[in-house]
Amino acid sequence: VIRDLGALTGPLLAFGGPVSNLQATRALIGAAAARGIAPGNCLCTGDTAAYCGQPAETVAALRRFGCPVLAGNCERQLAEGAAGCGCGFAPGSLCDRLSAPWYAHAAAALPGAARDWMAGLPDMLVFTHEGRRGAAIHGGATDIARFVWPDAPETVFAEEVAAIRAAAGPVELVIAGHCGLGFVRQVAGVLWVNAGAIGMPANDGRAETRFAVLEAGTARLERLAYDHAAAAAAMQRAGLVQGYQRTLASGVWPSQEILPPGLRRPA
Ligand SMILES: [Fe+2]
C-alpha cells in the first residue's frame, strides 16, 4: 500500500526507529515544535516498537502527534502476531538471540488497538517537496528488512530505486530507515537519506540519536538529545537487560555482527 501525501511545503523532518523509546519520541516531538515543523511535515520510517521498554506509550505518543508513519518490519510482524521481529538476523546469531526478549515484551504490551493501527500503516509514502518527488520506505522496496548500509555498492541503491520507481513512478529523493545509521548519499540518480533511528544510538559512541531535516534542496542529519537514563530505567523495569539498555548511554551496540566489516568499531 502506497500513501500519497501530496505536496509538502516548508522544511521536512524525517525520523525512524522510535523503538519503544518514549523519552526519545517525546524529545523528537519537541524538536519538531522547536523548529516550527508541523506534524504533517514529519515522516516516520517505522519500527515504532522494538528494543526499549515502553512500546504502548511510544505508539500512543506517535498517534497523538499524528505524523505520517509507514510500516517497518516490526509493525508488520507485531500486527500479524508473528513469532519474531523479522529484522533479518541470521538464526542463532547474537542479534537474533538479543531480539527475542524485546520482541516478546512489545508483543505482550501492545494493546489490540495499537496492532490494528500498525496493520493499517502503508508500506511506502510518496510526496513532492521543493519540486522534487520523493518516496519514503523502511529497509528496502525489494525487502522491507533489507539493510542498506551507508557504504553499500551503488548497485544495491540502484536495485532499490528501480523497485521504488516500478511501484510509485519517478522519484529523485528516497527517505529510508531500518539499518539504524543515518546517512545522506547522492547515489543511483536519487538523494538517498537514511533518517537513522531516534530510539537507539548509531553505534558511534554517543548517546544522542539522529533525525533528518530536509530544506532548501539539501538534507542534513541532526542530533537528538533526550533523557536516556529514564529510557534505560524503563528497560530495567521491563526486564530488558540484555545489553541495549547500556547502549542508550554508551552509544555502542551490544553486537556489531550485523554491520559490514568496514563499519564496525575497533574492539
Ligand atoms: Fe526495521
Short mmCIF file of C-alpha atoms and ligand atoms in Angstrom, two decimals:
data_model
loop_
_atom_site.label_atom_id
_atom_site.label_comp_id
_atom_site.label_asym_id
_atom_site.label_seq_id
_atom_site.Cartn_x
_atom_site.Cartn_y
_atom_site.Cartn_z
CA VAL A 1 0.00 0.00 0.00
CA ILE A 2 1.33 3.41 -1.02
CA ARG A 3 0.05 6.57 0.67
CA ASP A 4 0.36 9.82 -1.30
CA LEU A 5 0.89 12.84 0.95
CA GLY A 6 0.68 15.29 -1.94
CA ALA A 7 2.78 18.46 -1.91
CA LEU A 8 4.60 19.28 1.31
CA THR A 9 5.78 22.87 1.74
CA GLY A 10 8.41 24.10 4.18
CA PRO A 11 11.06 22.08 6.00
CA LEU A 12 10.53 18.33 6.25
CA LEU A 13 11.59 16.35 9.32
CA ALA A 14 12.22 12.63 8.74
CA PHE A 15 12.83 10.21 11.58
CA GLY A 16 12.96 6.47 12.09
CA GLY A 17 13.19 3.88 14.80
CA PRO A 18 11.30 5.18 17.84
CA VAL A 19 11.79 1.54 19.01
CA SER A 20 9.60 1.83 22.17
CA ASN A 21 11.77 4.68 23.46
CA LEU A 22 9.14 7.04 24.89
CA GLN A 23 11.65 9.64 26.10
CA ALA A 24 13.30 9.92 22.68
CA THR A 25 9.89 10.10 20.99
CA ARG A 26 8.82 12.97 23.26
CA ALA A 27 12.12 14.74 22.53
CA LEU A 28 11.60 14.34 18.78
CA ILE A 29 8.12 15.83 19.06
CA GLY A 30 9.68 18.72 20.99
CA ALA A 31 12.41 19.14 18.36
CA ALA A 32 9.79 19.41 15.62
CA ALA A 33 7.86 22.03 17.60
CA ALA A 34 11.07 23.97 18.33
CA ARG A 35 11.74 24.18 14.58
CA GLY A 36 8.14 25.14 13.81
CA ILE A 37 7.65 21.95 11.77
CA ALA A 38 4.05 20.72 11.91
CA PRO A 39 3.25 17.01 12.38
CA GLY A 40 2.09 16.80 8.75
CA ASN A 41 5.65 17.66 7.65
CA CYS A 42 7.21 14.95 9.83
CA LEU A 43 7.63 11.45 8.36
CA CYS A 44 8.35 8.33 10.39
CA THR A 45 10.05 5.42 8.61
CA GLY A 46 8.78 2.75 11.00
CA ASP A 47 9.99 0.42 13.77
CA THR A 48 7.91 2.31 16.33
CA ALA A 49 8.02 -0.62 18.79
CA ALA A 50 11.25 -2.56 19.31
CA TYR A 51 14.27 -2.55 21.66
CA CYS A 52 13.14 -0.30 24.52
CA GLY A 53 10.76 -0.53 27.44
CA GLN A 54 7.58 1.38 26.58
CA PRO A 55 6.03 0.15 23.31
CA ALA A 56 2.40 1.04 24.14
CA GLU A 57 3.25 4.54 25.42
CA THR A 58 5.52 5.22 22.44
CA VAL A 59 2.89 4.20 19.89
CA ALA A 60 0.27 6.25 21.75
CA ALA A 61 2.54 9.33 21.73
CA LEU A 62 3.17 8.97 17.99
CA ARG A 63 -0.52 8.53 17.25
CA ARG A 64 -1.35 11.65 19.28
CA PHE A 65 1.38 13.56 17.41
CA GLY A 66 -0.33 12.45 14.19
CA CYS A 67 2.54 12.47 11.70
CA PRO A 68 2.52 10.10 8.70
CA VAL A 69 4.07 6.76 9.66
CA LEU A 70 4.94 3.86 7.40
CA ALA A 71 5.19 0.23 8.45
CA GLY A 72 8.54 -1.28 9.31
CA ASN A 73 9.21 -4.96 9.76
CA CYS A 74 8.41 -4.60 13.47
CA GLU A 75 4.91 -3.21 12.76
CA ARG A 76 4.25 -5.92 10.16
CA GLN A 77 5.37 -8.73 12.49
CA LEU A 78 3.57 -7.36 15.57
CA ALA A 79 0.34 -6.77 13.63
CA GLU A 80 0.42 -10.35 12.35
CA GLY A 81 1.21 -11.85 15.74
CA ALA A 82 4.39 -13.31 14.22
CA ALA A 83 6.92 -15.09 16.42
CA GLY A 84 9.85 -12.72 15.87
CA CYS A 85 10.85 -9.25 14.75
CA GLY A 86 11.67 -10.16 11.15
CA CYS A 87 14.77 -7.97 11.24
CA GLY A 88 16.65 -10.37 9.02
CA PHE A 89 19.12 -11.51 11.67
CA ALA A 90 20.76 -14.87 10.97
CA PRO A 91 19.13 -17.65 13.04
CA GLY A 92 21.09 -18.25 16.26
CA SER A 93 23.19 -15.10 15.80
CA LEU A 94 23.73 -12.76 18.73
CA CYS A 95 21.35 -10.14 17.23
CA ASP A 96 18.76 -12.89 16.78
CA ARG A 97 19.08 -14.02 20.41
CA LEU A 98 19.09 -10.45 21.74
CA SER A 99 15.90 -9.64 19.81
CA ALA A 100 13.72 -12.32 21.44
CA PRO A 101 13.16 -10.54 24.80
CA TRP A 102 12.32 -7.11 23.40
CA TYR A 103 10.05 -8.55 20.72
CA ALA A 104 8.19 -10.63 23.30
CA HIS A 105 7.84 -7.57 25.55
CA ALA A 106 6.40 -5.45 22.71
CA ALA A 107 4.06 -8.23 21.63
CA ALA A 108 2.73 -8.60 25.19
CA ALA A 109 2.50 -4.89 25.98
CA LEU A 110 0.79 -3.51 22.86
CA PRO A 111 -3.00 -3.25 23.05
CA GLY A 112 -5.12 -4.56 20.20
CA ALA A 113 -5.87 -1.02 19.03
CA ALA A 114 -2.16 -0.39 18.52
CA ARG A 115 -1.81 -3.58 16.48
CA ASP A 116 -4.81 -2.57 14.38
CA TRP A 117 -3.15 0.80 13.76
CA MET A 118 0.06 -0.98 12.73
CA ALA A 119 -1.87 -3.28 10.38
CA GLY A 120 -3.26 -0.23 8.57
CA LEU A 121 0.07 1.52 8.02
CA PRO A 122 1.27 1.93 4.41
CA ASP A 123 4.41 0.29 3.02
CA MET A 124 5.51 3.47 1.31
CA LEU A 125 4.82 7.21 1.45
CA VAL A 126 5.15 9.40 -1.65
CA PHE A 127 5.15 13.19 -1.76
CA THR A 128 6.55 16.19 -3.55
CA HIS A 129 8.82 18.56 -1.68
CA GLU A 130 10.51 21.63 -3.13
CA GLY A 131 9.71 20.46 -6.65
CA ARG A 132 11.24 17.04 -6.06
CA ARG A 133 9.22 13.82 -5.96
CA GLY A 134 10.16 11.64 -3.04
CA ALA A 135 9.33 8.27 -1.55
CA ALA A 136 9.79 7.04 1.99
CA ILE A 137 10.36 3.34 2.65
CA HIS A 138 11.52 1.17 5.57
CA GLY A 139 14.58 -1.00 4.72
CA GLY A 140 14.21 -1.56 1.00
CA ALA A 141 11.45 -1.71 -1.57
CA THR A 142 12.65 -5.17 -2.60
CA ASP A 143 12.61 -6.35 1.04
CA ILE A 144 11.18 -4.42 3.98
CA ALA A 145 14.04 -5.67 6.21
CA ARG A 146 16.93 -5.09 3.78
CA PHE A 147 19.93 -3.47 5.43
CA VAL A 148 21.05 -0.74 3.02
CA TRP A 149 24.25 0.42 4.69
CA PRO A 150 25.92 3.77 4.00
CA ASP A 151 28.86 2.05 2.29
CA ALA A 152 26.77 -0.31 0.14
CA PRO A 153 27.76 -0.51 -3.53
CA GLU A 154 25.80 1.68 -5.93
CA THR A 155 24.16 -1.46 -7.40
CA VAL A 156 22.29 -2.00 -4.12
CA PHE A 157 20.82 1.51 -4.25
CA ALA A 158 20.07 1.10 -7.98
CA GLU A 159 18.05 -2.07 -7.29
CA GLU A 160 16.02 -0.27 -4.65
CA VAL A 161 15.46 2.84 -6.75
CA ALA A 162 14.27 0.64 -9.64
CA ALA A 163 11.83 -1.16 -7.33
CA ILE A 164 10.54 2.13 -5.91
CA ARG A 165 10.05 3.60 -9.39
CA ALA A 166 8.28 0.43 -10.57
CA ALA A 167 5.84 0.75 -7.66
CA ALA A 168 5.45 4.51 -7.37
CA GLY A 169 6.71 6.21 -10.53
CA PRO A 170 9.62 8.61 -10.86
CA VAL A 171 11.42 9.72 -7.71
CA GLU A 172 14.52 11.84 -7.11
CA LEU A 173 14.53 11.56 -3.33
CA VAL A 174 14.34 8.46 -1.12
CA ILE A 175 13.94 8.50 2.65
CA ALA A 176 14.70 5.19 4.35
CA GLY A 177 15.21 3.64 7.78
CA HIS A 178 15.71 0.18 9.35
CA CYS A 179 19.52 -0.11 9.43
CA GLY A 180 19.83 2.31 12.36
CA LEU A 181 22.53 4.51 10.82
CA GLY A 182 21.59 7.91 9.45
CA PHE A 183 23.35 8.98 6.28
CA VAL A 184 22.89 11.13 3.18
CA ARG A 185 24.21 9.94 -0.18
CA GLN A 186 23.66 11.12 -3.75
CA VAL A 187 23.53 7.76 -5.50
CA ALA A 188 21.77 5.88 -8.30
CA GLY A 189 20.04 9.03 -9.51
CA VAL A 190 18.47 9.98 -6.20
CA LEU A 191 19.27 11.79 -2.98
CA TRP A 192 19.12 8.84 -0.55
CA VAL A 193 18.51 9.92 3.05
CA ASN A 194 18.52 7.36 5.81
CA ALA A 195 16.95 9.29 8.67
CA GLY A 196 18.52 6.96 11.26
CA ALA A 197 16.82 5.93 14.49
CA ILE A 198 15.71 8.26 17.27
CA GLY A 199 15.35 5.49 19.85
CA MET A 200 18.76 3.79 19.63
CA PRO A 201 22.21 5.40 19.15
CA ALA A 202 24.07 4.92 15.88
CA ASN A 203 26.95 2.81 17.32
CA ASP A 204 29.10 5.95 17.24
CA GLY A 205 29.86 6.14 20.96
CA ARG A 206 27.37 8.93 21.58
CA ALA A 207 24.08 8.80 23.43
CA GLU A 208 22.46 11.39 21.16
CA THR A 209 20.47 9.84 18.32
CA ARG A 210 19.75 11.16 14.83
CA PHE A 211 16.97 12.50 12.64
CA ALA A 212 16.99 14.32 9.30
CA VAL A 213 15.80 17.75 8.21
CA LEU A 214 15.26 18.49 4.52
CA GLU A 215 15.09 22.07 3.35
CA ALA A 216 16.49 24.34 0.64
CA GLY A 217 17.31 21.38 -1.58
CA THR A 218 19.53 19.61 0.92
CA ALA A 219 19.23 17.08 3.73
CA ARG A 220 21.15 17.19 6.98
CA LEU A 221 21.30 14.89 9.98
CA GLU A 222 20.72 16.44 13.37
CA ARG A 223 21.44 15.14 16.87
CA LEU A 224 18.62 14.36 19.29
CA ALA A 225 19.45 14.64 22.99
CA TYR A 226 16.89 13.18 25.37
CA ASP A 227 16.57 11.64 28.84
CA HIS A 228 18.33 8.37 28.01
CA ALA A 229 18.70 7.48 31.72
CA ALA A 230 14.91 7.42 32.09
CA ALA A 231 14.62 5.30 28.94
CA ALA A 232 17.20 2.85 30.32
CA ALA A 233 15.35 2.73 33.65
CA ALA A 234 12.14 1.82 31.79
CA MET A 235 14.04 -1.03 30.12
CA GLN A 236 15.29 -2.26 33.51
CA ARG A 237 11.72 -2.22 34.84
CA ALA A 238 10.60 -4.29 31.86
CA GLY A 239 13.42 -6.79 32.38
CA LEU A 240 15.14 -5.77 29.14
CA VAL A 241 18.70 -6.07 30.43
CA GLN A 242 20.39 -7.94 27.57
CA GLY A 243 22.68 -5.04 26.66
CA TYR A 244 20.69 -2.49 24.68
CA GLN A 245 19.84 -0.67 27.93
CA ARG A 246 23.56 0.17 28.26
CA THR A 247 23.72 1.24 24.61
CA LEU A 248 21.39 4.15 25.38
CA ALA A 249 24.20 5.75 27.43
CA SER A 250 27.32 4.31 25.78
CA GLY A 251 26.23 4.71 22.18
CA VAL A 252 27.76 1.32 21.34
CA TRP A 253 25.69 -1.62 20.10
CA PRO A 254 25.90 -4.88 22.11
CA SER A 255 26.51 -6.76 18.87
CA GLN A 256 28.21 -5.49 15.73
CA GLU A 257 27.88 -8.69 13.74
CA ILE A 258 25.08 -7.25 11.59
CA LEU A 259 27.38 -4.43 10.43
CA PRO A 260 29.57 -4.71 7.33
CA PRO A 261 33.22 -5.08 8.44
CA GLY A 262 34.12 -1.55 7.34
CA LEU A 263 31.52 -0.02 9.68
CA ARG A 264 32.42 -1.94 12.86
CA ARG A 265 34.01 -0.15 15.76
CA PRO A 266 37.51 -1.34 16.63
CA ALA A 267 37.44 -3.59 19.71
FE FE B 1 13.32 -2.41 10.79
#
